[in-house]
mmCIF file of C-alpha atoms in Angstrom:
data_model
loop_
_atom_site.group_PDB
_atom_site.id
_atom_site.type_symbol
_atom_site.label_atom_id
_atom_site.label_comp_id
_atom_site.label_asym_id
_atom_site.label_seq_id
_atom_site.Cartn_x
_atom_site.Cartn_y
_atom_site.Cartn_z
ATOM 1 C CA MET A 940 25.072 13.108 -3.041
ATOM 2 C CA SER A 941 25.934 14.938 0.183
ATOM 3 C CA LYS A 942 25.762 13.464 3.665
ATOM 4 C CA VAL A 943 22.930 15.895 4.348
ATOM 5 C CA HIS A 944 20.846 14.213 1.659
ATOM 6 C CA ASP A 945 21.912 10.765 2.880
ATOM 7 C CA GLY A 946 20.691 11.672 6.325
ATOM 8 C CA HIS A 947 17.442 13.056 4.966
ATOM 9 C CA ARG A 948 16.568 9.808 3.202
ATOM 10 C CA GLU A 949 17.324 7.791 6.301
ATOM 11 C CA ARG A 950 15.180 10.113 8.405
ATOM 12 C CA MET A 951 12.322 9.766 5.916
ATOM 13 C CA ARG A 952 12.546 5.966 6.067
ATOM 14 C CA ALA A 953 12.583 6.111 9.863
ATOM 15 C CA ARG A 954 9.453 8.312 9.825
ATOM 16 C CA PHE A 955 7.674 5.858 7.586
ATOM 17 C CA LEU A 956 8.600 2.894 9.808
ATOM 18 C CA GLN A 957 7.536 4.757 12.942
ATOM 19 C CA GLU A 958 4.419 6.620 11.748
ATOM 20 C CA GLY A 959 3.333 4.590 8.710
ATOM 21 C CA ALA A 960 2.252 6.087 5.398
ATOM 22 C CA ASP A 961 -0.498 8.121 7.097
ATOM 23 C CA GLY A 962 2.210 10.228 8.676
ATOM 24 C CA LEU A 963 3.562 11.322 5.294
ATOM 25 C CA ALA A 964 2.260 13.988 2.935
ATOM 26 C CA THR A 965 1.494 12.971 -0.652
ATOM 27 C CA HIS A 966 4.638 14.599 -2.024
ATOM 28 C CA GLU A 967 6.704 12.775 0.624
ATOM 29 C CA VAL A 968 5.299 9.389 -0.412
ATOM 30 C CA LEU A 969 6.156 10.213 -4.018
ATOM 31 C CA GLU A 970 9.589 11.445 -2.949
ATOM 32 C CA MET A 971 10.333 8.127 -1.239
ATOM 33 C CA LEU A 972 9.075 6.079 -4.174
ATOM 34 C CA LEU A 973 11.570 7.880 -6.384
ATOM 35 C CA TYR A 974 14.483 6.774 -4.187
ATOM 36 C CA GLY A 975 14.440 3.473 -6.059
ATOM 37 C CA THR A 976 14.970 5.004 -9.499
ATOM 38 C CA ILE A 977 16.853 8.199 -8.582
ATOM 39 C CA PRO A 978 19.692 7.105 -6.274
ATOM 40 C CA ARG A 979 21.172 10.619 -6.080
ATOM 41 C CA GLY A 980 19.607 14.045 -5.927
ATOM 42 C CA ASP A 981 16.725 15.852 -4.261
ATOM 43 C CA THR A 982 13.657 13.741 -5.013
ATOM 44 C CA ASN A 983 11.562 15.974 -2.742
ATOM 45 C CA GLU A 984 11.896 18.792 -5.243
ATOM 46 C CA ILE A 985 11.194 16.427 -8.145
ATOM 47 C CA ALA A 986 8.065 15.146 -6.384
ATOM 48 C CA HIS A 987 6.799 18.725 -6.046
ATOM 49 C CA HIS A 988 7.499 19.356 -9.747
ATOM 50 C CA LEU A 989 5.538 16.230 -10.720
ATOM 51 C CA LEU A 990 2.523 17.132 -8.605
ATOM 52 C CA ASP A 991 2.578 20.719 -9.872
ATOM 53 C CA GLU A 992 2.743 19.474 -13.467
ATOM 54 C CA PHE A 993 0.039 16.782 -13.279
ATOM 55 C CA GLY A 994 -2.117 18.107 -10.461
ATOM 56 C CA SER A 995 -2.634 14.828 -8.591
ATOM 57 C CA ILE A 996 -1.209 11.352 -8.046
ATOM 58 C CA SER A 997 -4.013 9.818 -10.115
ATOM 59 C CA ASN A 998 -3.275 12.089 -13.088
ATOM 60 C CA LEU A 999 0.424 11.365 -12.730
ATOM 61 C CA ILE A 1000 0.321 7.575 -12.756
ATOM 62 C CA GLU A 1001 -2.283 7.538 -15.537
ATOM 63 C CA ALA A 1002 -0.110 9.746 -17.754
ATOM 64 C CA ASP A 1003 1.954 8.543 -20.697
ATOM 65 C CA PRO A 1004 5.562 7.753 -19.658
ATOM 66 C CA TYR A 1005 6.880 10.110 -22.342
ATOM 67 C CA GLU A 1006 4.880 12.976 -20.828
ATOM 68 C CA ILE A 1007 6.119 12.154 -17.320
ATOM 69 C CA SER A 1008 9.741 12.033 -18.516
ATOM 70 C CA LYS A 1009 9.510 15.678 -19.683
ATOM 71 C CA THR A 1010 9.406 16.841 -16.054
ATOM 72 C CA ALA A 1011 12.717 18.273 -14.843
ATOM 73 C CA GLY A 1012 14.830 15.655 -13.107
ATOM 74 C CA VAL A 1013 12.716 12.700 -14.262
ATOM 75 C CA GLY A 1014 14.227 10.250 -16.723
ATOM 76 C CA MET A 1015 12.498 7.492 -18.647
ATOM 77 C CA LYS A 1016 13.419 4.931 -15.975
ATOM 78 C CA SER A 1017 11.438 6.845 -13.339
ATOM 79 C CA ALA A 1018 8.644 7.619 -15.804
ATOM 80 C CA VAL A 1019 8.142 3.933 -16.618
ATOM 81 C CA PHE A 1020 8.224 3.071 -12.914
ATOM 82 C CA LEU A 1021 5.506 5.625 -12.110
ATOM 83 C CA SER A 1022 3.336 4.453 -15.013
ATOM 84 C CA LEU A 1023 3.618 0.863 -13.833
ATOM 85 C CA LEU A 1024 2.196 1.927 -10.457
ATOM 86 C CA HIS A 1025 -1.151 2.484 -12.186
ATOM 87 C CA GLU A 1026 -1.137 -1.041 -13.565
ATOM 88 C CA LEU A 1027 -0.050 -2.449 -10.203
ATOM 89 C CA VAL A 1028 -2.933 -0.676 -8.430
ATOM 90 C CA ARG A 1029 -5.361 -1.862 -11.105
ATOM 91 C CA ARG A 1030 -4.270 -5.487 -10.690
ATOM 92 C CA TYR A 1031 -4.337 -5.207 -6.905
ATOM 93 C CA GLU A 1032 -7.921 -3.953 -6.946
ATOM 94 C CA LYS A 1033 -8.908 -6.557 -9.536
ATOM 95 C CA GLU A 1034 -7.529 -9.351 -7.333
ATOM 96 C CA LYS A 1035 -9.362 -7.974 -4.300
ATOM 97 C CA ILE A 1036 -12.620 -8.058 -6.227
ATOM 98 C CA GLU A 1037 -11.934 -11.530 -7.622
ATOM 99 C CA GLN A 1038 -11.405 -12.859 -4.111
ATOM 100 C CA LYS A 1039 -15.000 -11.993 -3.299
ATOM 101 C CA PRO A 1040 -17.375 -14.930 -3.786
ATOM 102 C CA ALA A 1041 -19.452 -13.571 -6.639
ATOM 103 C CA LEU A 1042 -20.641 -10.608 -8.689
ATOM 104 C CA THR A 1043 -24.045 -10.743 -7.034
ATOM 105 C CA SER A 1044 -25.058 -7.139 -7.589
ATOM 106 C CA ILE A 1045 -24.915 -4.497 -10.275
ATOM 107 C CA THR A 1046 -22.798 -2.347 -7.958
ATOM 108 C CA ARG A 1047 -20.203 -5.065 -7.463
ATOM 109 C CA SER A 1048 -20.231 -5.915 -11.169
ATOM 110 C CA ALA A 1049 -19.666 -2.272 -12.079
ATOM 111 C CA GLN A 1050 -16.851 -2.017 -9.565
ATOM 112 C CA TYR A 1051 -15.130 -5.020 -11.106
ATOM 113 C CA CYS A 1052 -15.550 -3.618 -14.633
ATOM 114 C CA LYS A 1053 -14.032 -0.326 -13.502
ATOM 115 C CA MET A 1054 -10.958 -2.200 -12.345
ATOM 116 C CA LEU A 1055 -10.601 -3.599 -15.856
ATOM 117 C CA LEU A 1056 -11.474 -0.546 -17.895
ATOM 118 C CA ALA A 1057 -11.479 2.783 -16.078
ATOM 119 C CA PHE A 1058 -9.367 5.419 -17.842
ATOM 120 C CA ARG A 1059 -8.037 3.068 -20.505
ATOM 121 C CA PRO A 1060 -6.881 5.151 -23.504
ATOM 122 C CA THR A 1061 -8.344 2.752 -26.099
ATOM 123 C CA GLU A 1062 -11.603 0.833 -26.261
ATOM 124 C CA ARG A 1063 -11.591 -2.735 -24.898
ATOM 125 C CA PHE A 1064 -14.285 -5.383 -24.697
ATOM 126 C CA TYR A 1065 -14.408 -8.123 -22.044
ATOM 127 C CA ALA A 1066 -16.620 -11.131 -21.469
ATOM 128 C CA ILE A 1067 -16.616 -12.259 -17.827
ATOM 129 C CA CYS A 1068 -17.658 -15.895 -17.526
ATOM 130 C CA LEU A 1069 -19.768 -16.681 -14.449
ATOM 131 C CA ASP A 1070 -21.170 -19.817 -12.852
ATOM 132 C CA SER A 1071 -24.725 -20.224 -11.536
ATOM 133 C CA ARG A 1072 -23.772 -18.414 -8.300
ATOM 134 C CA ARG A 1073 -22.192 -15.607 -10.331
ATOM 135 C CA GLN A 1074 -18.700 -16.503 -9.235
ATOM 136 C CA ILE A 1075 -16.031 -15.469 -11.735
ATOM 137 C CA LEU A 1076 -14.764 -18.410 -13.750
ATOM 138 C CA HIS A 1077 -12.685 -16.467 -16.236
ATOM 139 C CA THR A 1078 -12.234 -12.897 -17.455
ATOM 140 C CA ALA A 1079 -11.600 -12.844 -21.200
ATOM 141 C CA LYS A 1080 -10.423 -9.810 -23.142
ATOM 142 C CA ILE A 1081 -12.227 -10.243 -26.440
ATOM 143 C CA SER A 1082 -10.672 -7.375 -28.324
ATOM 144 C CA GLU A 1083 -8.970 -4.003 -28.153
ATOM 145 C CA GLY A 1084 -9.454 -1.246 -30.679
ATOM 146 C CA SER A 1085 -8.866 2.419 -31.283
ATOM 147 C CA ILE A 1086 -10.069 5.369 -29.247
ATOM 148 C CA ASN A 1087 -13.540 5.166 -30.789
ATOM 149 C CA ASP A 1088 -14.295 1.567 -31.711
ATOM 150 C CA VAL A 1089 -13.474 -2.083 -31.189
ATOM 151 C CA TYR A 1090 -14.240 -5.264 -33.124
ATOM 152 C CA ILE A 1091 -16.284 -7.841 -31.219
ATOM 153 C CA SER A 1092 -16.243 -11.534 -32.135
ATOM 154 C CA PRO A 1093 -19.474 -13.265 -31.012
ATOM 155 C CA ARG A 1094 -17.902 -16.625 -31.857
ATOM 156 C CA LEU A 1095 -14.975 -16.008 -29.500
ATOM 157 C CA ILE A 1096 -17.345 -15.048 -26.685
ATOM 158 C CA ALA A 1097 -19.323 -18.258 -27.215
ATOM 159 C CA GLU A 1098 -16.108 -20.308 -27.236
ATOM 160 C CA LYS A 1099 -14.954 -18.749 -23.957
ATOM 161 C CA ALA A 1100 -18.328 -19.334 -22.294
ATOM 162 C CA LEU A 1101 -18.408 -22.983 -23.326
ATOM 163 C CA ARG A 1102 -14.758 -23.622 -22.479
ATOM 164 C CA TYR A 1103 -15.228 -22.409 -18.911
ATOM 165 C CA LYS A 1104 -18.672 -24.008 -18.554
ATOM 166 C CA ALA A 1105 -20.273 -20.642 -17.814
ATOM 167 C CA THR A 1106 -23.991 -20.301 -17.232
ATOM 168 C CA GLY A 1107 -23.795 -16.548 -17.680
ATOM 169 C CA VAL A 1108 -21.561 -13.848 -19.075
ATOM 170 C CA LEU A 1109 -21.155 -10.261 -17.977
ATOM 171 C CA LEU A 1110 -20.207 -8.111 -20.957
ATOM 172 C CA CYS A 1111 -18.320 -4.881 -20.481
ATOM 173 C CA HIS A 1112 -16.452 -2.329 -22.512
ATOM 174 C CA ASN A 1113 -15.230 1.231 -22.144
ATOM 175 C CA HIS A 1114 -15.739 4.547 -23.879
ATOM 176 C CA PRO A 1115 -12.400 6.416 -23.666
ATOM 177 C CA ASN A 1116 -14.186 9.728 -24.307
ATOM 178 C CA GLY A 1117 -15.831 9.414 -20.872
ATOM 179 C CA SER A 1118 -19.430 9.053 -22.067
ATOM 180 C CA VAL A 1119 -21.352 6.042 -20.810
ATOM 181 C CA LYS A 1120 -24.320 6.417 -23.161
ATOM 182 C CA PRO A 1121 -24.731 3.198 -25.190
ATOM 183 C CA SER A 1122 -24.420 3.600 -28.944
ATOM 184 C CA SER A 1123 -26.751 1.920 -31.431
ATOM 185 C CA GLU A 1124 -23.950 -0.581 -32.076
ATOM 186 C CA ASP A 1125 -23.701 -1.324 -28.329
ATOM 187 C CA ILE A 1126 -27.437 -2.020 -28.189
ATOM 188 C CA PHE A 1127 -27.356 -4.174 -31.308
ATOM 189 C CA ILE A 1128 -24.411 -6.357 -30.258
ATOM 190 C CA THR A 1129 -25.909 -6.893 -26.796
ATOM 191 C CA GLY A 1130 -29.174 -8.171 -28.264
ATOM 192 C CA HIS A 1131 -27.340 -10.267 -30.834
ATOM 193 C CA LEU A 1132 -25.119 -11.921 -28.212
ATOM 194 C CA LYS A 1133 -28.087 -12.609 -25.950
ATOM 195 C CA LYS A 1134 -29.977 -14.382 -28.753
ATOM 196 C CA MET A 1135 -26.877 -16.303 -29.823
ATOM 197 C CA LEU A 1136 -25.897 -17.502 -26.343
ATOM 198 C CA GLN A 1137 -29.346 -18.449 -25.024
ATOM 199 C CA PRO A 1138 -29.581 -21.715 -27.035
ATOM 200 C CA LEU A 1139 -26.191 -22.645 -25.543
ATOM 201 C CA GLY A 1140 -27.590 -22.314 -22.023
ATOM 202 C CA VAL A 1141 -25.622 -19.111 -21.376
ATOM 203 C CA ASP A 1142 -27.387 -15.951 -20.252
ATOM 204 C CA VAL A 1143 -26.134 -12.404 -20.776
ATOM 205 C CA ILE A 1144 -26.309 -11.180 -17.183
ATOM 206 C CA ASP A 1145 -25.539 -7.560 -18.000
ATOM 207 C CA HIS A 1146 -23.587 -5.285 -20.304
ATOM 208 C CA ILE A 1147 -21.750 -2.528 -18.478
ATOM 209 C CA ILE A 1148 -20.172 0.478 -20.169
ATOM 210 C CA ILE A 1149 -17.370 2.290 -18.351
ATOM 211 C CA GLY A 1150 -16.495 5.925 -19.012
ATOM 212 C CA GLY A 1151 -13.928 7.428 -16.671
ATOM 213 C CA ASN A 1152 -15.214 6.606 -13.189
ATOM 214 C CA GLN A 1153 -18.858 6.320 -14.324
ATOM 215 C CA TYR A 1154 -20.796 3.316 -15.570
ATOM 216 C CA PHE A 1155 -23.965 2.400 -17.442
ATOM 217 C CA SER A 1156 -25.700 -0.939 -16.831
ATOM 218 C CA PHE A 1157 -28.072 -2.376 -19.440
ATOM 219 C CA CYS A 1158 -29.712 -4.418 -16.686
ATOM 220 C CA GLU A 1159 -30.132 -1.478 -14.344
ATOM 221 C CA ASN A 1160 -31.764 0.509 -17.140
ATOM 222 C CA ASP A 1161 -34.187 -2.287 -18.126
ATOM 223 C CA MET A 1162 -32.463 -2.915 -21.441
ATOM 224 C CA LEU A 1163 -32.168 -6.666 -20.815
ATOM 225 C CA LYS A 1164 -34.914 -9.180 -20.184
ATOM 226 C CA ALA A 1165 -32.568 -11.179 -17.984
ATOM 227 C CA GLU A 1166 -33.354 -11.203 -14.298
ATOM 228 C CA LYS A 1167 -31.583 -8.437 -12.429
ATOM 229 C CA ALA A 1168 -29.005 -9.226 -9.796
ATOM 230 C CA GLU A 1169 -30.071 -8.403 -6.273
ATOM 231 C CA GLU A 1170 -28.578 -5.240 -4.820
#
């Protein structure tokens, strides 16, 4: 790599240290991220190619690594790195939510479920174990299925609730097709779990369906007899 490019990278780092990330355009942030996996070459041009190809940072980091690697100048090493950014952001946001004292509202519950499930390519089902103050005791992934369906084990949900001494569980799963309308199976399993867990002293607080960036709450739509959380 030429001294011109060496100087450019150093100038970019100096800008970041002096101005912060707010002083950089989106393609420049992406350009600098690629320094770590592309030690030589013009990553500014590659960053432009990536944004032109995927349209946005969110589309880029949510894309399959194999699709990212097809972009000119991007190898599998960089593609895997960019895909891992999505998981890193997801875990960061999940931790920020978990640090809050409790899921005391439907809005906060939906936000937490989005951190778990938004834009997942396959269907997943979680049972979030809560104490009497609706603090998170444990987040259990019950199962993961195909694009259209997932197997749910009521016994496993009961075992998780009892193991963590939960007084309530928040159920959530995603619809990869983006729809948040509950299916007949969603309605059936919610009622079944509620009846099964009640004798154990565990209430189904809500069942939230995530589709893309949208959500559907059984509680919010009066599909549960359980008391609603206060907004």
